[in-house]
XYZ file of C-alpha atoms in Angstrom:
557
model
C -14.507 60.707 -140.313
C -12.800 62.826 -137.119
C -10.075 63.298 -139.660
C -11.688 64.357 -142.700
C -13.625 66.850 -140.485
C -10.150 68.197 -139.612
C -8.816 68.444 -142.417
C -11.724 70.311 -143.927
C -11.638 72.792 -140.628
C -7.863 73.280 -141.122
C -8.465 74.333 -144.774
C -11.236 76.740 -143.749
C -8.932 78.459 -141.155
C -5.929 78.216 -143.324
C -8.312 80.053 -146.425
C -9.208 82.503 -143.552
C -5.776 83.605 -142.354
C -4.663 84.038 -146.477
C -7.165 86.738 -146.676
C -6.470 88.293 -143.171
C -2.491 88.698 -144.145
C -3.175 89.668 -147.366
C -6.694 91.457 -147.579
C -7.752 92.719 -144.063
C -4.251 93.497 -142.731
C -2.994 95.643 -145.395
C -6.265 97.636 -145.900
C -5.920 98.309 -142.368
C -2.178 99.581 -142.397
C -3.654 102.162 -145.267
C -6.122 103.287 -142.282
C -3.120 103.535 -139.725
C -1.314 105.356 -142.254
C -3.404 107.744 -143.297
C -5.150 108.547 -139.662
C -1.699 108.097 -137.991
C -2.298 107.236 -133.739
C 0.430 109.948 -132.651
C 3.267 112.007 -133.917
C 1.291 113.306 -136.922
C -1.890 115.054 -137.196
C -3.887 114.062 -140.656
C -3.730 116.461 -143.620
C -6.789 117.810 -145.143
C -7.792 114.956 -147.942
C -10.214 117.678 -149.734
C -7.434 119.510 -151.684
C -8.043 121.501 -154.845
C -5.946 118.857 -156.768
C -8.257 115.684 -155.249
C -11.238 118.006 -156.052
C -10.284 117.999 -160.045
C -9.045 114.679 -159.608
C -11.870 113.030 -158.098
C -14.345 114.666 -160.305
C -12.139 114.046 -163.428
C -12.505 110.252 -162.817
C -16.221 110.770 -161.721
C -17.197 112.258 -164.566
C -15.410 110.341 -167.356
C -16.401 107.304 -166.187
C -20.026 108.046 -165.868
C -19.542 108.970 -169.632
C -17.856 106.193 -170.893
C -19.781 103.801 -169.194
C -22.867 104.878 -170.470
C -21.893 104.755 -173.970
C -20.220 101.210 -173.310
C -23.918 100.195 -171.686
C -25.527 101.205 -174.560
C -23.561 100.005 -177.073
C -23.817 96.658 -175.200
C -26.955 96.558 -175.089
C -27.532 97.131 -178.787
C -24.848 94.490 -179.608
C -26.196 92.044 -177.599
C -29.861 92.725 -178.860
C -28.460 92.179 -182.284
C -26.767 89.121 -180.900
C -30.219 87.524 -180.067
C -32.887 89.128 -181.862
C -31.908 89.478 -185.826
C -31.553 86.514 -188.082
C -27.858 87.541 -188.840
C -25.967 84.948 -189.781
C -24.095 83.336 -186.594
C -21.020 82.749 -188.562
C -20.578 86.624 -188.855
C -21.916 87.234 -185.151
C -19.110 85.029 -184.109
C -16.291 86.332 -185.798
C -17.556 90.050 -184.711
C -17.910 88.762 -181.193
C -14.186 87.880 -181.204
C -12.787 91.072 -182.633
C -14.900 92.600 -179.776
C -13.258 90.605 -176.932
C -9.829 91.253 -178.552
C -9.012 94.232 -176.100
C -9.168 91.895 -173.281
C -5.895 90.709 -174.475
C -4.000 93.788 -173.761
C -3.416 95.895 -170.734
C -4.758 99.391 -170.746
C -1.968 100.970 -170.744
C -1.410 99.768 -174.303
C -4.956 101.209 -175.324
C -3.362 104.728 -174.809
C -0.362 104.304 -176.972
C -2.227 102.544 -179.614
C -4.624 105.334 -179.699
C -1.670 107.742 -180.137
C -0.227 105.986 -182.672
C -3.597 105.719 -184.872
C -4.913 109.130 -184.445
C -2.551 111.510 -183.125
C -0.561 114.147 -185.407
C 1.970 111.405 -186.742
C -0.678 108.840 -186.496
C -1.407 105.729 -188.774
C -5.023 107.238 -189.702
C -3.726 110.736 -189.394
C -1.097 109.853 -192.240
C -3.611 107.980 -194.341
C -6.452 110.825 -194.066
C -3.792 113.823 -194.478
C -4.795 115.158 -191.426
C -5.552 114.883 -187.202
C -9.249 113.452 -187.402
C -9.227 114.859 -183.668
C -7.223 115.718 -180.456
C -5.773 112.553 -179.179
C -4.879 114.056 -175.865
C -7.555 114.476 -173.013
C -11.335 114.322 -173.601
C -11.544 112.424 -176.548
C -8.632 110.231 -175.914
C -9.673 108.917 -172.415
C -13.579 108.668 -173.262
C -12.373 106.082 -176.246
C -9.833 104.307 -174.232
C -12.482 103.720 -171.955
C -14.618 102.387 -174.025
C -12.567 100.192 -175.554
C -11.951 99.115 -172.027
C -15.144 98.476 -170.801
C -17.512 97.486 -173.774
C -16.024 93.689 -173.964
C -17.097 92.928 -170.278
C -20.415 94.646 -170.708
C -21.476 92.977 -173.870
C -20.520 89.356 -172.170
C -22.472 90.021 -169.373
C -25.580 91.683 -170.880
C -25.291 89.128 -173.776
C -25.478 85.791 -171.509
C -28.370 87.209 -169.418
C -30.202 88.109 -172.673
C -29.974 84.303 -174.151
C -32.195 83.341 -170.999
C -34.639 85.722 -171.828
C -38.690 84.137 -172.179
C -38.599 85.526 -175.873
C -42.068 84.286 -176.487
C -43.313 87.006 -173.895
C -42.604 89.826 -176.404
C -44.661 88.598 -179.099
C -47.859 88.167 -176.560
C -47.192 91.588 -175.768
C -47.818 92.880 -179.190
C -50.597 90.596 -180.233
C -52.136 92.511 -176.983
C -51.711 95.610 -178.897
C -48.657 96.911 -177.096
C -46.059 99.137 -178.968
C -42.687 98.228 -180.082
C -41.281 100.591 -177.706
C -43.772 99.118 -174.766
C -42.814 95.722 -175.465
C -39.379 96.107 -175.690
C -39.499 97.840 -172.335
C -41.922 95.324 -170.547
C -40.192 91.698 -171.645
C -36.884 92.757 -172.143
C -35.299 96.027 -170.724
C -37.464 95.064 -167.338
C -35.963 91.803 -166.776
C -32.844 92.592 -167.741
C -32.754 95.803 -165.257
C -30.385 93.856 -162.766
C -27.927 92.739 -165.042
C -27.891 96.219 -167.124
C -27.215 97.946 -163.537
C -24.715 95.214 -162.908
C -22.880 95.662 -166.176
C -23.035 99.716 -165.691
C -21.505 99.372 -162.162
C -18.833 96.840 -163.040
C -17.610 99.057 -166.217
C -18.008 102.361 -163.955
C -15.696 100.730 -161.446
C -13.205 99.803 -164.167
C -13.162 103.031 -165.625
C -12.810 105.005 -161.813
C -9.949 102.782 -161.134
C -8.258 102.293 -164.154
C -4.443 103.945 -164.430
C -3.351 102.851 -167.575
C -5.490 104.466 -169.855
C -5.394 108.411 -168.080
C -1.535 107.784 -167.614
C -0.881 106.985 -171.687
C -3.458 109.946 -172.728
C -4.928 111.943 -169.941
C -2.014 114.958 -171.344
C -2.833 117.336 -168.486
C -5.930 115.975 -167.030
C -5.514 114.932 -163.313
C -7.712 111.529 -162.149
C -7.733 110.189 -158.856
C -5.543 107.090 -159.978
C -2.952 109.590 -161.423
C -3.093 111.745 -158.305
C -2.418 108.240 -156.250
C 0.530 107.324 -158.313
C 2.083 110.765 -157.515
C 1.474 110.293 -154.204
C 3.549 107.251 -153.994
C 5.444 107.418 -156.821
C 6.081 111.147 -157.071
C 9.329 113.128 -157.079
C 8.383 113.773 -153.231
C 6.166 111.307 -151.756
C 3.684 111.709 -149.374
C 2.487 108.234 -147.341
C 0.090 109.741 -145.997
C -1.672 112.016 -148.551
C -1.650 109.099 -150.835
C -3.405 106.952 -148.308
C -6.023 109.399 -147.712
C -6.441 109.298 -151.812
C -6.491 105.328 -151.598
C -9.525 105.394 -149.157
C -11.367 107.333 -151.065
C -11.022 105.344 -153.942
C -13.214 102.805 -151.967
C -16.238 104.923 -151.698
C -17.353 103.575 -155.418
C -16.939 100.294 -153.851
C -19.108 100.979 -150.825
C -21.758 102.425 -153.147
C -21.662 99.758 -155.928
C -22.173 96.685 -152.956
C -25.080 98.412 -151.568
C -26.880 98.783 -154.975
C -25.901 95.533 -155.807
C -27.177 93.930 -152.723
C -30.570 95.979 -153.217
C -30.570 94.600 -156.967
C -30.752 91.189 -155.301
C -34.284 91.777 -155.074
C -34.917 92.141 -158.555
C -33.970 89.021 -159.915
C -36.726 87.890 -162.798
C -37.203 84.049 -162.871
C -38.581 81.920 -165.735
C -39.813 78.700 -165.161
C -39.118 77.397 -168.565
C -37.699 80.254 -170.917
C -39.123 79.889 -174.520
C -37.527 80.996 -177.851
C -39.923 82.126 -180.389
C -38.882 82.589 -184.018
C -37.572 85.511 -184.728
C -39.256 87.396 -187.917
C -37.599 88.722 -191.241
C -37.059 92.252 -191.202
C -34.303 93.243 -193.443
C -34.178 96.961 -192.404
C -33.270 95.633 -188.771
C -30.585 93.138 -190.007
C -28.712 95.498 -191.927
C -28.450 97.999 -189.041
C -27.192 95.764 -187.005
C -24.787 94.255 -189.439
C -23.308 97.812 -189.921
C -22.952 98.612 -186.084
C -21.189 95.346 -185.816
C -18.692 95.673 -188.842
C -18.088 99.224 -187.809
C -17.159 98.702 -184.118
C -15.128 95.479 -185.732
C -13.303 97.660 -188.119
C -12.635 100.523 -185.307
C -11.177 98.404 -183.075
C -9.340 96.382 -185.651
C -8.184 99.765 -186.937
C -6.924 100.969 -183.544
C -5.217 98.132 -182.926
C -3.360 97.823 -186.043
C -0.406 99.853 -185.338
C 0.788 96.989 -182.784
C 1.734 95.332 -186.419
C 2.409 98.071 -188.496
C 4.792 99.820 -185.865
C 7.090 97.610 -185.508
C 7.817 96.305 -188.790
C 9.076 99.759 -189.915
C 12.468 101.110 -189.839
C 11.480 104.568 -187.726
C 7.548 105.586 -187.566
C 6.841 108.075 -189.355
C 10.207 109.085 -191.097
C 11.283 105.860 -192.583
C 8.544 103.458 -193.380
C 10.918 100.913 -195.132
C 10.051 97.118 -193.941
C 12.473 95.995 -191.277
C 12.962 93.045 -188.697
C 15.294 95.028 -187.013
C 13.044 96.045 -184.182
C 12.645 92.183 -183.134
C 16.567 91.858 -183.473
C 16.965 94.501 -180.987
C 14.208 93.392 -178.638
C 15.988 89.831 -178.455
C 19.089 91.104 -177.557
C 17.781 93.488 -174.543
C 18.333 91.368 -171.745
C 15.900 94.082 -169.684
C 13.120 93.491 -172.219
C 13.409 89.866 -172.102
C 13.820 89.194 -168.513
C 10.518 91.211 -168.283
C 8.740 88.979 -170.906
C 10.009 86.252 -168.634
C 8.832 87.666 -165.545
C 5.449 88.141 -166.803
C 5.133 84.687 -167.828
C 6.137 83.264 -164.977
C 3.889 85.184 -162.675
C 1.115 84.527 -164.946
C 1.714 80.692 -164.587
C 2.139 81.160 -160.911
C -0.683 83.486 -160.152
C -3.034 81.070 -162.467
C -1.931 77.842 -160.894
C -2.379 79.056 -156.960
C -4.890 81.281 -157.628
C -7.233 78.121 -159.240
C -6.340 76.313 -156.129
C -6.861 78.788 -153.430
C -10.596 79.855 -155.405
C -11.344 76.108 -155.575
C -10.641 75.452 -152.198
C -12.720 78.108 -150.911
C -15.624 77.563 -153.413
C -15.872 73.765 -151.528
C -15.657 74.908 -148.223
C -18.587 77.194 -148.799
C -20.844 75.700 -151.093
C -20.370 71.948 -150.272
C -19.470 72.021 -146.408
C -22.429 72.759 -144.159
C -20.011 72.365 -140.833
C -18.037 75.188 -140.121
C -20.764 77.446 -140.899
C -19.561 80.456 -139.628
C -15.943 80.343 -140.946
C -17.202 79.866 -144.210
C -19.532 82.540 -144.244
C -16.997 84.839 -143.354
C -14.832 83.438 -146.385
C -18.079 84.025 -148.374
C -18.375 87.371 -147.506
C -14.778 88.212 -148.222
C -14.364 86.580 -151.445
C -17.491 88.358 -152.734
C -16.034 91.928 -152.193
C -12.405 91.345 -153.301
C -13.238 92.346 -156.869
C -14.610 95.891 -155.503
C -11.301 96.936 -154.230
C -9.512 98.888 -156.664
C -6.252 97.513 -157.505
C -3.896 100.492 -156.852
C -5.509 100.606 -153.041
C -3.976 96.925 -152.820
C -0.940 97.762 -154.346
C -0.092 100.722 -151.936
C -1.419 98.296 -149.109
C 1.137 95.758 -149.816
C 3.974 98.550 -150.552
C 3.560 100.106 -146.894
C 3.114 96.663 -145.142
C 5.524 94.648 -146.927
C 8.287 96.977 -147.649
C 11.529 96.030 -146.012
C 10.140 92.776 -145.436
C 11.530 89.098 -147.193
C 8.469 89.614 -149.624
C 9.608 92.844 -151.039
C 11.037 93.286 -154.686
C 10.022 89.361 -154.808
C 7.421 88.070 -157.828
C 5.614 85.737 -155.245
C 4.391 89.345 -153.590
C 3.250 90.138 -157.123
C 1.401 86.774 -157.386
C -0.572 87.476 -154.214
C -1.832 90.742 -154.770
C -2.954 89.705 -158.600
C -4.663 86.537 -156.819
C -6.178 88.607 -154.067
C -7.227 91.698 -156.532
C -9.224 88.859 -159.022
C -10.263 86.485 -156.530
C -13.963 87.190 -156.651
C -14.983 85.930 -160.167
C -12.682 82.871 -159.925
C -14.549 81.763 -156.726
C -17.745 82.763 -157.904
C -17.187 80.514 -161.034
C -16.386 77.745 -159.084
C -18.990 78.228 -156.709
C -21.663 77.748 -159.177
C -20.090 74.841 -160.931
C -20.294 72.992 -157.464
C -23.461 73.966 -156.405
C -25.159 72.301 -159.385
C -23.500 69.220 -158.658
C -25.521 66.387 -156.597
C -24.846 67.374 -152.667
C -25.349 63.488 -151.792
C -21.877 61.983 -154.047
C -19.863 63.401 -150.694
C -22.019 61.294 -148.578
C -22.277 57.705 -150.972
C -18.319 58.412 -151.218
C -17.806 58.459 -147.499
C -20.209 55.060 -147.195
C -17.781 53.767 -149.529
C -14.993 54.507 -147.421
C -13.302 57.689 -149.283
C -11.909 60.418 -147.252
C -13.015 63.927 -148.032
C -9.527 64.717 -150.120
C -9.956 61.343 -152.147
C -13.918 62.332 -152.510
C -12.617 66.056 -153.865
C -9.636 64.509 -155.881
C -11.672 61.546 -157.626
C -15.322 62.869 -158.152
C -15.351 67.000 -157.882
C -12.483 67.831 -159.881
C -13.461 65.413 -162.489
C -16.652 67.158 -162.925
C -15.793 70.456 -162.904
C -12.652 70.199 -165.241
C -14.108 72.438 -167.752
C -14.672 75.347 -165.105
C -11.202 75.069 -163.382
C -9.509 75.329 -167.034
C -11.724 78.613 -167.175
C -10.677 79.790 -163.635
C -6.685 79.289 -164.551
C -7.504 81.036 -167.941
C -8.970 83.967 -166.467
C -6.410 84.093 -163.854
C -3.838 84.029 -166.192
C -4.744 86.646 -168.572
C -5.627 89.123 -165.934
C -2.087 88.615 -164.469
C -0.836 89.117 -168.014
C -2.358 92.675 -168.467
C -2.888 94.187 -164.859
C -1.010 97.265 -164.142
C -2.969 98.673 -161.333
C -2.173 96.120 -158.786
C 1.567 95.617 -159.530
C 2.925 99.143 -160.712
C 4.019 100.247 -157.100
C 5.165 96.673 -156.151
C 7.663 96.179 -158.944
C 11.448 96.379 -158.833
C 14.232 95.920 -161.533
C 14.365 91.900 -161.048
C 10.993 91.584 -160.989
C 9.893 94.069 -163.545
C 6.451 92.755 -165.624
C 5.303 93.691 -169.132
C 2.879 96.369 -167.910
C 4.863 98.110 -165.300
C 7.574 98.211 -167.991
C 5.329 99.855 -170.494
C 4.688 102.962 -167.935
C 8.724 102.948 -167.904
C 9.405 103.215 -171.668
C 6.530 105.667 -171.718
C 8.947 108.157 -169.605
C 12.087 107.418 -172.229
C 9.792 107.466 -175.235
C 10.893 104.313 -176.367
C 7.696 103.365 -178.209
C 9.259 100.597 -180.385
C 9.699 98.521 -177.315
C 6.148 99.406 -176.193
C 4.451 97.768 -179.075
C 7.149 95.225 -179.362
C 6.244 94.050 -175.782
C 2.849 94.417 -176.438
C 2.640 92.376 -179.273
C 4.640 89.472 -177.791
C 2.183 90.199 -174.556
C -0.948 89.925 -177.298
C 0.844 86.768 -179.033
C 1.103 84.599 -175.280
C -2.627 85.298 -174.806
C -3.590 84.218 -177.997
C -1.632 80.917 -177.916
C -2.970 80.320 -174.172
C -6.447 80.855 -175.621
C -5.769 78.477 -178.281
C -4.587 75.957 -175.659
C -7.401 76.322 -172.894
C -9.987 75.818 -175.604
C -8.345 72.960 -176.916
C -8.015 71.457 -173.014
C -11.673 72.792 -172.425
C -12.929 70.570 -175.541
C -11.237 67.629 -174.399
C -12.152 67.703 -170.861
C -15.787 68.449 -171.590
C -15.918 65.021 -174.388
C -16.482 62.935 -171.462
C -19.791 63.264 -169.533
C -19.659 64.560 -166.165
C -22.531 62.184 -165.102
C -20.297 59.258 -166.803
C -17.520 59.920 -164.972
C -19.044 59.915 -161.600
C -21.089 56.917 -162.177
C -18.118 54.587 -163.298
C -16.326 55.574 -160.028
C -18.788 55.485 -157.642
C -20.632 52.129 -159.650
C -17.054 50.129 -159.208
C -16.644 51.377 -155.819
C -20.483 50.022 -155.013
C -19.570 46.667 -156.975
C -16.718 45.726 -155.048
C -18.114 46.586 -151.459
C -21.096 44.042 -152.833
C -18.545 41.535 -153.306
C -16.692 41.827 -150.125
C -20.415 41.466 -148.338
C -20.695 38.323 -150.629
């Protein structure tokens, strides 16, 4: 028992040390660079460039997220409160999730080649439908980026509403709007706010879309990039800009803490039969089809452009672009680096997130240490990836970690830590808290209990965590843009470099390979989850504990 306690205590301190070294210390480094103690004076952050950039980021993020939240709510409503065919809804839902498999910088490029002057749809309609650079391009990019996660959040919560309350409200004489407000909108207030904040934060801190279709419109992320990677780097000013990017994080944390009090719970949610309404159902069918066709139409250029000789001048079908890609050692190395980084991040990230969740959800000793871990883990997603990238650049430049894949792995693990941690914590909290005590009475150590009981009963969650880390590692750009070198170049950073040289065929080839890798991984994880869920958790635990109990009884006999 003493040894088990020592292992748990050591694990807690290792996790805490990891966060101090790779989260707290880098942030402190930004602060000391922005506000030097001696030998220099702090610059004035509130320059005209900063005001314009911050204002643009704020304005476009609010506008795009408002549209995404409204669309996400309508799609979730159509998914749960209509009589549309389930297979139809499933197909459209899959198409809606499609952009999550690609980096945001790719969104900008496909929008250019879809709606630009020489774009696919501009050619088909024989006119430019709208000017893609600037306002329209940025808003479309942000909406495509934020709509899938916003829809997922609202849709998942809407499934647990007590829909019979809507019928009761109508029977009591309430208007359709009042019933909607009282029985659907009010219970979803917190979820809608969380979805809006998440979409706003994603847009505000995104670098890929503004850098691709922003044109001459400055954003806070592009200003930060210029501060560190421009012709004349200014680390102090860049650090000040990075600190101002934390303002939305602080506000969002305060708002979310306030919204915790507004959670609506039902003793037993009841599902009511949905009435036939052809007008309603056809409206939502049209909405689903329109969005799906738009998404497919935008991303169709990913397949079309690499398949022609020289868009838009030579449209003969060819496979030469694939041949040239395979023969280009730098592009193949980039592909290998991205795959290796994603696998390492997914593997190590899953271990750290799961271990932290066990310590905070299954252990009551060392409460203060575990409480600190829980608090830190909860806010990691609120720190912009570019801020972490800048912090790591300042702290680890010149060290042995500099220009290595491991620094990319660590920054990505920290950046995306909160969601995998919460996934693991939620799964572990649902398990019987007496399992460890029962295993301890039977002579199992803490490590054996984790390996033989906890892990087998959370296999599906572990696979989900691995997949979450893998996909985000493949598509992240903000967290790694400052940390890559020629030998550690990953796909998203390479896309930015290729944009500078106008090599759009290679951009689409890399994006296409990235998409194929993510689709293959998605298929593999679905198969593994299906196999993992085929054995009931209660059966797994029961078999193991019953076997041990029988053995103990035989010894006593």
